[in-house]
GROMACS .gro file of N, CA and C in nm:
model
  480
    1MET      N    1  -0.066   2.340   0.386
    1MET     CA    2  -0.010   2.253   0.285
    1MET      C    3  -0.066   2.112   0.304
    2SER      N    4  -0.110   2.048   0.197
    2SER     CA    5  -0.170   1.916   0.203
    2SER      C    6  -0.063   1.807   0.201
    3ASN      N    7  -0.090   1.699   0.271
    3ASN     CA    8  -0.002   1.582   0.268
    3ASN      C    9  -0.037   1.490   0.152
    4TYR      N   10  -0.142   1.525   0.077
    4TYR     CA   11  -0.185   1.442  -0.034
    4TYR      C   12  -0.121   1.487  -0.165
    5ILE      N   13  -0.111   1.391  -0.258
    5ILE     CA   14  -0.059   1.422  -0.390
    5ILE      C   15  -0.161   1.381  -0.496
    6ASP      N   16  -0.158   1.449  -0.606
    6ASP     CA   17  -0.245   1.419  -0.719
    6ASP      C   18  -0.189   1.295  -0.789
    7PRO      N   19  -0.271   1.193  -0.815
    7PRO     CA   20  -0.222   1.072  -0.883
    7PRO      C   21  -0.155   1.100  -1.018
    8LYS      N   22  -0.196   1.208  -1.084
    8LYS     CA   23  -0.137   1.241  -1.215
    8LYS      C   24   0.013   1.271  -1.203
    9VAL      N   25   0.055   1.318  -1.086
    9VAL     CA   26   0.196   1.349  -1.063
    9VAL      C   27   0.281   1.222  -1.072
   10LEU      N   28   0.222   1.108  -1.037
   10LEU     CA   29   0.298   0.982  -1.035
   10LEU      C   30   0.290   0.905  -1.166
   11GLU      N   31   0.200   0.942  -1.257
   11GLU     CA   32   0.174   0.865  -1.378
   11GLU      C   33   0.298   0.839  -1.463
   12SER      N   34   0.384   0.933  -1.480
   12SER     CA   35   0.499   0.918  -1.570
   12SER      C   36   0.609   0.830  -1.511
   13GLY      N   37   0.609   0.811  -1.380
   13GLY     CA   38   0.715   0.736  -1.314
   13GLY      C   39   0.838   0.820  -1.284
   14ASN      N   40   0.837   0.947  -1.325
   14ASN     CA   41   0.953   1.034  -1.302
   14ASN      C   42   0.981   1.056  -1.154
   15VAL      N   43   0.876   1.076  -1.075
   15VAL     CA   44   0.895   1.101  -0.932
   15VAL      C   45   0.951   0.976  -0.865
   16LEU      N   46   0.895   0.860  -0.896
   16LEU     CA   47   0.943   0.735  -0.837
   16LEU      C   48   1.089   0.710  -0.875
   17ARG      N   49   1.121   0.730  -1.001
   17ARG     CA   50   1.259   0.710  -1.046
   17ARG      C   51   1.354   0.807  -0.975
   18TYR      N   52   1.315   0.932  -0.963
   18TYR     CA   53   1.396   1.032  -0.895
   18TYR      C   54   1.422   0.991  -0.749
   19LEU      N   55   1.317   0.950  -0.680
   19LEU     CA   56   1.333   0.910  -0.539
   19LEU      C   57   1.419   0.785  -0.525
   20LYS      N   58   1.408   0.696  -0.623
   20LYS     CA   59   1.494   0.576  -0.623
   20LYS      C   60   1.640   0.617  -0.639
   21LEU      N   61   1.667   0.709  -0.731
   21LEU     CA   62   1.805   0.755  -0.752
   21LEU      C   63   1.860   0.826  -0.629
   22GLU      N   64   1.776   0.904  -0.563
   22GLU     CA   65   1.817   0.970  -0.438
   22GLU      C   66   1.858   0.867  -0.334
   23PHE      N   67   1.778   0.761  -0.322
   23PHE     CA   68   1.809   0.655  -0.227
   23PHE      C   69   1.939   0.585  -0.264
   24LEU      N   70   1.958   0.555  -0.392
   24LEU     CA   71   2.081   0.486  -0.435
   24LEU      C   72   2.205   0.572  -0.411
   25GLU      N   73   2.193   0.703  -0.431
   25GLU     CA   74   2.307   0.794  -0.412
   25GLU      C   75   2.339   0.816  -0.264
   26GLN      N   76   2.236   0.821  -0.180
   26GLN     CA   77   2.255   0.845  -0.037
   26GLN      C   78   2.165   0.752   0.043
   27PRO      N   79   2.202   0.624   0.054
   27PRO     CA   80   2.115   0.529   0.125
   27PRO      C   81   2.103   0.564   0.274
   28SER      N   82   1.982   0.596   0.315
   28SER     CA   83   1.954   0.627   0.455
   28SER      C   84   1.803   0.620   0.474
   29LYS      N   85   1.758   0.626   0.598
   29LYS     CA   86   1.614   0.628   0.624
   29LYS      C   87   1.550   0.752   0.562
   30GLU      N   88   1.625   0.862   0.558
   30GLU     CA   89   1.572   0.987   0.504
   30GLU      C   90   1.544   0.979   0.354
   31THR      N   91   1.614   0.893   0.283
   31THR     CA   92   1.588   0.877   0.140
   31THR      C   93   1.506   0.751   0.110
   32LEU      N   94   1.516   0.650   0.199
   32LEU     CA   95   1.441   0.526   0.178
   32LEU      C   96   1.291   0.548   0.192
   33PHE      N   97   1.248   0.616   0.298
   33PHE     CA   98   1.104   0.627   0.322
   33PHE      C   99   1.029   0.708   0.217
   34PRO      N  100   1.082   0.819   0.166
   34PRO     CA  101   1.011   0.885   0.055
   34PRO      C  102   0.999   0.793  -0.068
   35PHE      N  103   1.103   0.715  -0.095
   35PHE     CA  104   1.101   0.620  -0.206
   35PHE      C  105   0.991   0.515  -0.183
   36LEU      N  106   0.986   0.456  -0.064
   36LEU     CA  107   0.885   0.354  -0.033
   36LEU      C  108   0.744   0.414  -0.034
   37GLU      N  109   0.731   0.535   0.018
   37GLU     CA  110   0.599   0.600   0.020
   37GLU      C  111   0.550   0.627  -0.121
   38CYS      N  112   0.638   0.665  -0.208
   38CYS     CA  113   0.600   0.688  -0.348
   38CYS      C  114   0.565   0.555  -0.415
   39MET      N  115   0.645   0.452  -0.386
   39MET     CA  116   0.614   0.319  -0.442
   39MET      C  117   0.475   0.274  -0.399
   40ARG      N  118   0.437   0.303  -0.275
   40ARG     CA  119   0.308   0.262  -0.219
   40ARG      C  120   0.192   0.303  -0.309
   41ASP      N  121   0.204   0.415  -0.374
   41ASP     CA  122   0.094   0.467  -0.457
   41ASP      C  123   0.122   0.459  -0.607
   42SER      N  124   0.225   0.387  -0.645
   42SER     CA  125   0.267   0.387  -0.785
   42SER      C  126   0.222   0.265  -0.863
   43ILE      N  127   0.209   0.288  -0.993
   43ILE     CA  128   0.192   0.181  -1.090
   43ILE      C  129   0.330   0.158  -1.149
   44VAL      N  130   0.374   0.033  -1.152
   44VAL     CA  131   0.503  -0.002  -1.209
   44VAL      C  132   0.479  -0.097  -1.327
   45TYR      N  133   0.584  -0.131  -1.397
   45TYR     CA  134   0.574  -0.217  -1.515
   45TYR      C  135   0.644  -0.349  -1.487
   46VAL      N  136   0.573  -0.458  -1.519
   46VAL     CA  137   0.622  -0.592  -1.487
   46VAL      C  138   0.627  -0.676  -1.614
   47PRO      N  139   0.743  -0.738  -1.644
   47PRO     CA  140   0.752  -0.828  -1.759
   47PRO      C  141   0.682  -0.960  -1.727
   48MET      N  142   0.590  -0.999  -1.814
   48MET     CA  143   0.510  -1.119  -1.791
   48MET      C  144   0.515  -1.210  -1.915
   49ASN      N  145   0.506  -1.339  -1.890
   49ASN     CA  146   0.492  -1.439  -1.996
   49ASN      C  147   0.349  -1.489  -1.998
   50ALA      N  148   0.291  -1.502  -2.116
   50ALA     CA  149   0.158  -1.560  -2.130
   50ALA      C  150   0.171  -1.712  -2.127
   51ILE      N  151   0.088  -1.776  -2.046
   51ILE     CA  152   0.090  -1.921  -2.032
   51ILE      C  153  -0.043  -1.974  -2.084
   52LEU      N  154  -0.036  -2.052  -2.193
   52LEU     CA  155  -0.155  -2.112  -2.252
   52LEU      C  156  -0.178  -2.250  -2.191
   53SER      N  157  -0.303  -2.292  -2.187
   53SER     CA  158  -0.335  -2.428  -2.142
   53SER      C  159  -0.279  -2.528  -2.243
   54GLU      N  160  -0.266  -2.653  -2.201
   54GLU     CA  161  -0.217  -2.757  -2.294
   54GLU      C  162  -0.309  -2.770  -2.413
   55ASN      N  163  -0.441  -2.760  -2.390
   55ASN     CA  164  -0.540  -2.769  -2.497
   55ASN      C  165  -0.518  -2.657  -2.599
   56ASP      N  166  -0.503  -2.533  -2.552
   56ASP     CA  167  -0.481  -2.421  -2.644
   56ASP      C  168  -0.347  -2.432  -2.716
   57GLN      N  169  -0.245  -2.481  -2.647
   57GLN     CA  170  -0.114  -2.500  -2.713
   57GLN      C  171  -0.126  -2.600  -2.827
   58LEU      N  172  -0.196  -2.709  -2.803
   58LEU     CA  173  -0.215  -2.811  -2.906
   58LEU      C  174  -0.293  -2.754  -3.024
   59ARG      N  175  -0.399  -2.682  -2.996
   59ARG     CA  176  -0.480  -2.621  -3.102
   59ARG      C  177  -0.396  -2.521  -3.181
   60LEU      N  178  -0.311  -2.444  -3.112
   60LEU     CA  179  -0.229  -2.343  -3.177
   60LEU      C  180  -0.128  -2.408  -3.272
   61ARG      N  181  -0.070  -2.521  -3.230
   61ARG     CA  182   0.027  -2.591  -3.316
   61ARG      C  183  -0.036  -2.638  -3.446
   62ASN      N  184  -0.166  -2.663  -3.445
   62ASN     CA  185  -0.234  -2.717  -3.563
   62ASN      C  186  -0.301  -2.610  -3.648
   63VAL      N  187  -0.281  -2.484  -3.618
   63VAL     CA  188  -0.341  -2.376  -3.694
   63VAL      C  189  -0.271  -2.363  -3.830
   64LYS      N  190  -0.348  -2.349  -3.933
   64LYS     CA  191  -0.294  -2.330  -4.068
   64LYS      C  192  -0.273  -2.181  -4.092
   65VAL      N  193  -0.176  -2.147  -4.175
   65VAL     CA  194  -0.148  -2.008  -4.209
   65VAL      C  195  -0.274  -1.945  -4.265
   66GLY      N  196  -0.307  -1.826  -4.216
   66GLY     CA  197  -0.424  -1.754  -4.263
   66GLY      C  198  -0.550  -1.785  -4.183
   67THR      N  199  -0.542  -1.886  -4.096
   67THR     CA  200  -0.658  -1.923  -4.013
   67THR      C  201  -0.659  -1.835  -3.888
   68ARG      N  202  -0.776  -1.792  -3.850
   68ARG     CA  203  -0.790  -1.711  -3.728
   68ARG      C  204  -0.799  -1.806  -3.609
   69TRP      N  205  -0.721  -1.777  -3.504
   69TRP     CA  206  -0.718  -1.861  -3.385
   69TRP      C  207  -0.761  -1.781  -3.264
   70LYS      N  208  -0.839  -1.844  -3.177
   70LYS     CA  209  -0.882  -1.780  -3.052
   70LYS      C  210  -0.868  -1.883  -2.940
   71ASN      N  211  -0.814  -1.839  -2.830
   71ASN     CA  212  -0.799  -1.931  -2.717
   71ASN      C  213  -0.936  -1.971  -2.662
   72GLU      N  214  -0.944  -2.094  -2.612
   72GLU     CA  215  -1.066  -2.143  -2.548
   72GLU      C  216  -1.055  -2.134  -2.396
   73ASP      N  217  -0.935  -2.152  -2.346
   73ASP     CA  218  -0.913  -2.151  -2.202
   73ASP      C  219  -0.852  -2.017  -2.160
   74GLU      N  220  -0.853  -1.993  -2.030
   74GLU     CA  221  -0.796  -1.869  -1.977
   74GLU      C  222  -0.645  -1.866  -1.999
   75ILE      N  223  -0.594  -1.749  -2.034
   75ILE     CA  224  -0.450  -1.730  -2.048
   75ILE      C  225  -0.399  -1.676  -1.916
   76ARG      N  226  -0.303  -1.745  -1.857
   76ARG     CA  227  -0.243  -1.701  -1.730
   76ARG      C  228  -0.118  -1.621  -1.762
   77MET      N  229  -0.089  -1.528  -1.676
   77MET     CA  230   0.032  -1.447  -1.691
   77MET      C  231   0.127  -1.481  -1.577
   78ARG      N  232   0.254  -1.505  -1.611
   78ARG     CA  233   0.355  -1.537  -1.510
   78ARG      C  234   0.467  -1.435  -1.521
   79PRO      N  235   0.505  -1.375  -1.408
   79PRO     CA  236   0.612  -1.275  -1.410
   79PRO      C  237   0.747  -1.339  -1.439
   80ASP      N  238   0.833  -1.262  -1.505
   80ASP     CA  239   0.971  -1.306  -1.521
   80ASP      C  240   1.039  -1.292  -1.385
   81ILE      N  241   1.134  -1.377  -1.359
   81ILE     CA  242   1.212  -1.370  -1.235
   81ILE      C  243   1.358  -1.359  -1.275
   82LEU      N  244   1.431  -1.266  -1.214
   82LEU     CA  245   1.571  -1.244  -1.247
   82LEU      C  246   1.661  -1.306  -1.140
   83LYS      N  247   1.775  -1.353  -1.183
   83LYS     CA  248   1.873  -1.413  -1.091
   83LYS      C  249   1.995  -1.322  -1.084
   84SER      N  250   2.030  -1.279  -0.964
   84SER     CA  251   2.147  -1.193  -0.945
   84SER      C  252   2.274  -1.278  -0.945
   85PRO      N  253   2.391  -1.217  -0.961
   85PRO     CA  254   2.516  -1.292  -0.963
   85PRO      C  255   2.539  -1.378  -0.838
   86ASP      N  256   2.482  -1.336  -0.726
   86ASP     CA  257   2.498  -1.415  -0.603
   86ASP      C  258   2.397  -1.530  -0.593
   87GLY      N  259   2.316  -1.549  -0.698
   87GLY     CA  260   2.222  -1.661  -0.704
   87GLY      C  261   2.084  -1.631  -0.649
   88LYS      N  262   2.061  -1.512  -0.595
   88LYS     CA  263   1.929  -1.477  -0.541
   88LYS      C  264   1.832  -1.448  -0.655
   89LEU      N  265   1.706  -1.479  -0.631
   89LEU     CA  266   1.601  -1.453  -0.729
   89LEU      C  267   1.524  -1.328  -0.690
   90TRP      N  268   1.491  -1.246  -0.792
   90TRP     CA  269   1.427  -1.117  -0.769
   90TRP      C  270   1.309  -1.100  -0.863
   91PHE      N  271   1.205  -1.038  -0.813
   91PHE     CA  272   1.086  -1.004  -0.891
   91PHE      C  273   1.111  -0.864  -0.949
   92PRO      N  274   1.123  -0.851  -1.082
   92PRO     CA  275   1.156  -0.720  -1.140
   92PRO      C  276   1.034  -0.631  -1.160
   93VAL      N  277   1.050  -0.505  -1.121
   93VAL     CA  278   0.952  -0.401  -1.151
   93VAL      C  279   1.028  -0.282  -1.209
   94PHE      N  280   0.960  -0.207  -1.294
   94PHE     CA  281   1.025  -0.095  -1.361
   94PHE      C  282   0.944   0.032  -1.338
   95THR      N  283   1.014   0.139  -1.307
   95THR     CA  284   0.949   0.267  -1.280
   95THR      C  285   0.884   0.325  -1.405
   96GLN      N  286   0.944   0.297  -1.520
   96GLN     CA  287   0.896   0.349  -1.648
   96GLN      C  288   0.925   0.244  -1.756
   97LYS      N  289   0.845   0.242  -1.860
   97LYS     CA  290   0.871   0.149  -1.971
   97LYS      C  291   1.008   0.174  -2.031
   98GLU      N  292   1.052   0.300  -2.029
   98GLU     CA  293   1.181   0.336  -2.090
   98GLU      C  294   1.300   0.274  -2.014
   99GLN      N  295   1.278   0.224  -1.894
   99GLN     CA  296   1.385   0.162  -1.817
   99GLN      C  297   1.405   0.015  -1.853
  100ILE      N  298   1.321  -0.035  -1.943
  100ILE     CA  299   1.329  -0.175  -1.986
  100ILE      C  300   1.402  -0.181  -2.119
  101PRO      N  301   1.518  -0.247  -2.124
  101PRO     CA  302   1.592  -0.255  -2.251
  101PRO      C  303   1.509  -0.324  -2.360
  102GLU      N  304   1.522  -0.275  -2.483
  102GLU     CA  305   1.444  -0.330  -2.594
  102GLU      C  306   1.467  -0.479  -2.614
  103ASP      N  307   1.593  -0.524  -2.604
  103ASP     CA  308   1.620  -0.666  -2.628
  103ASP      C  309   1.553  -0.754  -2.521
  104TYR      N  310   1.538  -0.705  -2.402
  104TYR     CA  311   1.470  -0.777  -2.295
  104TYR      C  312   1.319  -0.765  -2.312
  105ASN      N  313   1.273  -0.646  -2.340
  105ASN     CA  314   1.133  -0.613  -2.355
  105ASN      C  315   1.065  -0.699  -2.461
  106SER      N  316   1.135  -0.729  -2.568
  106SER     CA  317   1.074  -0.798  -2.681
  106SER      C  318   1.029  -0.940  -2.648
  107GLY      N  319   1.080  -0.997  -2.541
  107GLY     CA  320   1.042  -1.134  -2.505
  107GLY      C  321   0.924  -1.144  -2.410
  108PHE      N  322   0.863  -1.031  -2.374
  108PHE     CA  323   0.759  -1.032  -2.272
  108PHE      C  324   0.644  -0.940  -2.307
  109SER      N  325   0.534  -0.962  -2.238
  109SER     CA  326   0.427  -0.864  -2.234
  109SER      C  327   0.457  -0.778  -2.112
  110ILE      N  328   0.458  -0.648  -2.129
  110ILE     CA  329   0.487  -0.556  -2.018
  110ILE      C  330   0.353  -0.507  -1.963
  111MET      N  331   0.328  -0.541  -1.838
  111MET     CA  332   0.199  -0.512  -1.776
  111MET      C  333   0.211  -0.403  -1.670
  112PRO      N  334   0.127  -0.300  -1.678
  112PRO     CA  335   0.123  -0.202  -1.569
  112PRO      C  336   0.052  -0.264  -1.449
  113MET      N  337   0.109  -0.245  -1.330
  113MET     CA  338   0.053  -0.307  -1.210
  113MET      C  339   0.077  -0.221  -1.088
  114HIS      N  340  -0.018  -0.221  -0.999
  114HIS     CA  341   0.002  -0.150  -0.873
  114HIS      C  342   0.107  -0.226  -0.792
  115ILE      N  343   0.190  -0.155  -0.722
  115ILE     CA  344   0.300  -0.216  -0.648
  115ILE      C  345   0.252  -0.316  -0.544
  116LEU      N  346   0.136  -0.292  -0.483
  116LEU     CA  347   0.086  -0.385  -0.383
  116LEU      C  348   0.055  -0.522  -0.444
  117ARG      N  349   0.006  -0.522  -0.565
  117ARG     CA  350  -0.018  -0.650  -0.636
  117ARG      C  351   0.115  -0.719  -0.665
  118CYS      N  352   0.216  -0.641  -0.702
  118CYS     CA  353   0.349  -0.698  -0.728
  118CYS      C  354   0.407  -0.764  -0.604
  119ILE      N  355   0.389  -0.700  -0.491
  119ILE     CA  356   0.441  -0.755  -0.365
  119ILE      C  357   0.375  -0.890  -0.336
  120GLY      N  358   0.245  -0.896  -0.355
  120GLY     CA  359   0.173  -1.023  -0.336
  120GLY      C  360   0.223  -1.130  -0.430
  121MET      N  361   0.243  -1.095  -0.557
  121MET     CA  362   0.292  -1.192  -0.655
  121MET      C  363   0.434  -1.237  -0.621
  122ALA      N  364   0.516  -1.145  -0.575
  122ALA     CA  365   0.653  -1.180  -0.540
  122ALA      C  366   0.655  -1.277  -0.423
  123HIS      N  367   0.572  -1.255  -0.324
  123HIS     CA  368   0.563  -1.347  -0.210
  123HIS      C  369   0.513  -1.484  -0.252
  124ALA      N  370   0.428  -1.488  -0.353
  124ALA     CA  371   0.371  -1.615  -0.400
  124ALA      C  372   0.466  -1.692  -0.491
  125THR      N  373   0.578  -1.631  -0.527
  125THR     CA  374   0.674  -1.695  -0.617
  125THR      C  375   0.786  -1.757  -0.534
  126GLU      N  376   0.804  -1.884  -0.550
  126GLU     CA  377   0.900  -1.959  -0.469
  126GLU      C  378   1.043  -1.906  -0.482
  127SER      N  379   1.111  -1.894  -0.370
  127SER     CA  380   1.252  -1.860  -0.358
  127SER      C  381   1.288  -1.716  -0.395
  128VAL      N  382   1.190  -1.630  -0.415
  128VAL     CA  383   1.219  -1.490  -0.447
  128VAL      C  384   1.262  -1.417  -0.321
  129SER      N  385   1.365  -1.334  -0.333
  129SER     CA  386   1.420  -1.260  -0.218
  129SER      C  387   1.355  -1.123  -0.197
  130GLY      N  388   1.289  -1.070  -0.300
  130GLY     CA  389   1.228  -0.939  -0.290
  130GLY      C  390   1.208  -0.881  -0.429
  131LEU      N  391   1.202  -0.748  -0.436
  131LEU     CA  392   1.184  -0.678  -0.564
  131LEU      C  393   1.316  -0.617  -0.608
  132VAL      N  394   1.335  -0.611  -0.738
  132VAL     CA  395   1.444  -0.531  -0.794
  132VAL      C  396   1.379  -0.427  -0.884
  133VAL      N  397   1.409  -0.301  -0.856
  133VAL     CA  398   1.350  -0.189  -0.929
  133VAL      C  399   1.448  -0.144  -1.036
  134ASP      N  400   1.403  -0.140  -1.161
  134ASP     CA  401   1.485  -0.098  -1.276
  134ASP      C  402   1.614  -0.179  -1.284
  135ALA      N  403   1.599  -0.309  -1.295
  135ALA     CA  404   1.711  -0.404  -1.286
  135ALA      C  405   1.824  -0.380  -1.386
  136PHE      N  406   1.794  -0.321  -1.502
  136PHE     CA  407   1.896  -0.310  -1.606
  136PHE      C  408   1.955  -0.170  -1.620
  137THR      N  409   1.908  -0.078  -1.538
  137THR     CA  410   1.965   0.058  -1.542
  137THR      C  411   2.023   0.087  -1.405
  138GLU      N  412   1.958   0.170  -1.326
  138GLU     CA  413   2.006   0.199  -1.190
  138GLU      C  414   1.928   0.111  -1.095
  139ALA      N  415   1.974  -0.013  -1.075
  139ALA     CA  416   1.898  -0.113  -1.001
  139ALA      C  417   1.896  -0.087  -0.851
  140ALA      N  418   1.778  -0.105  -0.793
  140ALA     CA  419   1.763  -0.100  -0.648
  140ALA      C  420   1.702  -0.233  -0.606
  141SER      N  421   1.780  -0.316  -0.539
  141SER     CA  422   1.733  -0.444  -0.488
  141SER      C  423   1.676  -0.423  -0.349
  142LEU      N  424   1.550  -0.460  -0.333
  142LEU     CA  425   1.480  -0.439  -0.207
  142LEU      C  426   1.436  -0.574  -0.152
  143PRO      N  427   1.505  -0.626  -0.050
  143PRO     CA  428   1.464  -0.754   0.009
  143PRO      C  429   1.327  -0.739   0.076
  144PHE      N  430   1.261  -0.852   0.102
  144PHE     CA  431   1.129  -0.848   0.162
  144PHE      C  432   1.126  -0.773   0.295
  145GLU      N  433   1.235  -0.771   0.369
  145GLU     CA  434   1.237  -0.697   0.496
  145GLU      C  435   1.204  -0.550   0.473
  146ILE      N  436   1.244  -0.498   0.358
  146ILE     CA  437   1.214  -0.358   0.324
  146ILE      C  438   1.081  -0.349   0.248
  147VAL      N  439   1.061  -0.437   0.151
  147VAL     CA  440   0.940  -0.435   0.068
  147VAL      C  441   0.814  -0.446   0.154
  148ASP      N  442   0.820  -0.527   0.258
  148ASP     CA  443   0.701  -0.551   0.339
  148ASP      C  444   0.660  -0.431   0.424
  149ILE      N  445   0.739  -0.327   0.423
  149ILE     CA  446   0.700  -0.201   0.488
  149ILE      C  447   0.597  -0.128   0.402
  150ILE      N  448   0.607  -0.142   0.271
  150ILE     CA  449   0.524  -0.065   0.177
  150ILE      C  450   0.374  -0.078   0.204
  151PRO      N  451   0.319  -0.200   0.218
  151PRO     CA  452   0.174  -0.209   0.242
  151PRO      C  453   0.129  -0.146   0.374
  152GLN      N  454   0.220  -0.130   0.467
  152GLN     CA  455   0.186  -0.070   0.596
  152GLN      C  456   0.180   0.084   0.590
  153LEU      N  457   0.236   0.141   0.485
  153LEU     CA  458   0.238   0.286   0.471
  153LEU      C  459   0.102   0.337   0.424
  154PRO      N  460   0.056   0.449   0.476
  154PRO     CA  461  -0.073   0.503   0.429
  154PRO      C  462  -0.059   0.563   0.289
  155SER      N  463  -0.165   0.553   0.213
  155SER     CA  464  -0.166   0.614   0.081
  155SER      C  465  -0.165   0.766   0.096
  156ARG      N  466  -0.095   0.831   0.005
  156ARG     CA  467  -0.091   0.978   0.004
  156ARG      C  468  -0.165   1.034  -0.116
  157LEU      N  469  -0.235   0.946  -0.189
  157LEU     CA  470  -0.311   0.993  -0.305
  157LEU      C  471  -0.428   1.079  -0.259
  158ASN      N  472  -0.452   1.185  -0.332
  158ASN     CA  473  -0.561   1.276  -0.301
  158ASN      C  474  -0.693   1.201  -0.307
  159PRO      N  475  -0.769   1.199  -0.196
  159PRO     CA  476  -0.893   1.122  -0.193
  159PRO      C  477  -1.006   1.182  -0.277
  160ASN      N  478  -0.988   1.302  -0.329
  160ASN     CA  479  -1.095   1.368  -0.406
  160ASN      C  480  -1.099   1.320  -0.548
   0.00000   0.00000   0.00000
């Protein structure tokens, strides 16, 4: 039996969501590590805001109806940050697009991202406590003490 998994198995987010629910129902090392190992190889969805340069913002304000507009400067993307009732800030990631409520989704660009990139972005964001997975459904808040284990885990994706 191989220890590797086919990347296609993880594409839908169903396995990651299932392992997250198992961890939430029975929090223990036995349920945490399969969840973290699956996250290690997963693509998640991150709500992002497009940030235009001041020059592009000014040009956009002056566009006439029917005129075609194109940015001149690079558009930066900034992740949304959520605040929990206790005042902590969390970097949200979603196992599946379907876990993002429509009313929330409509205000952002939803970007697929590898979890390792998300961890780096979360660390680069001031005052963030960690990741929150599926914040509006069955939320799993993972402080950096747990999140920082993920990059240390070996990939289980089939190398072929």
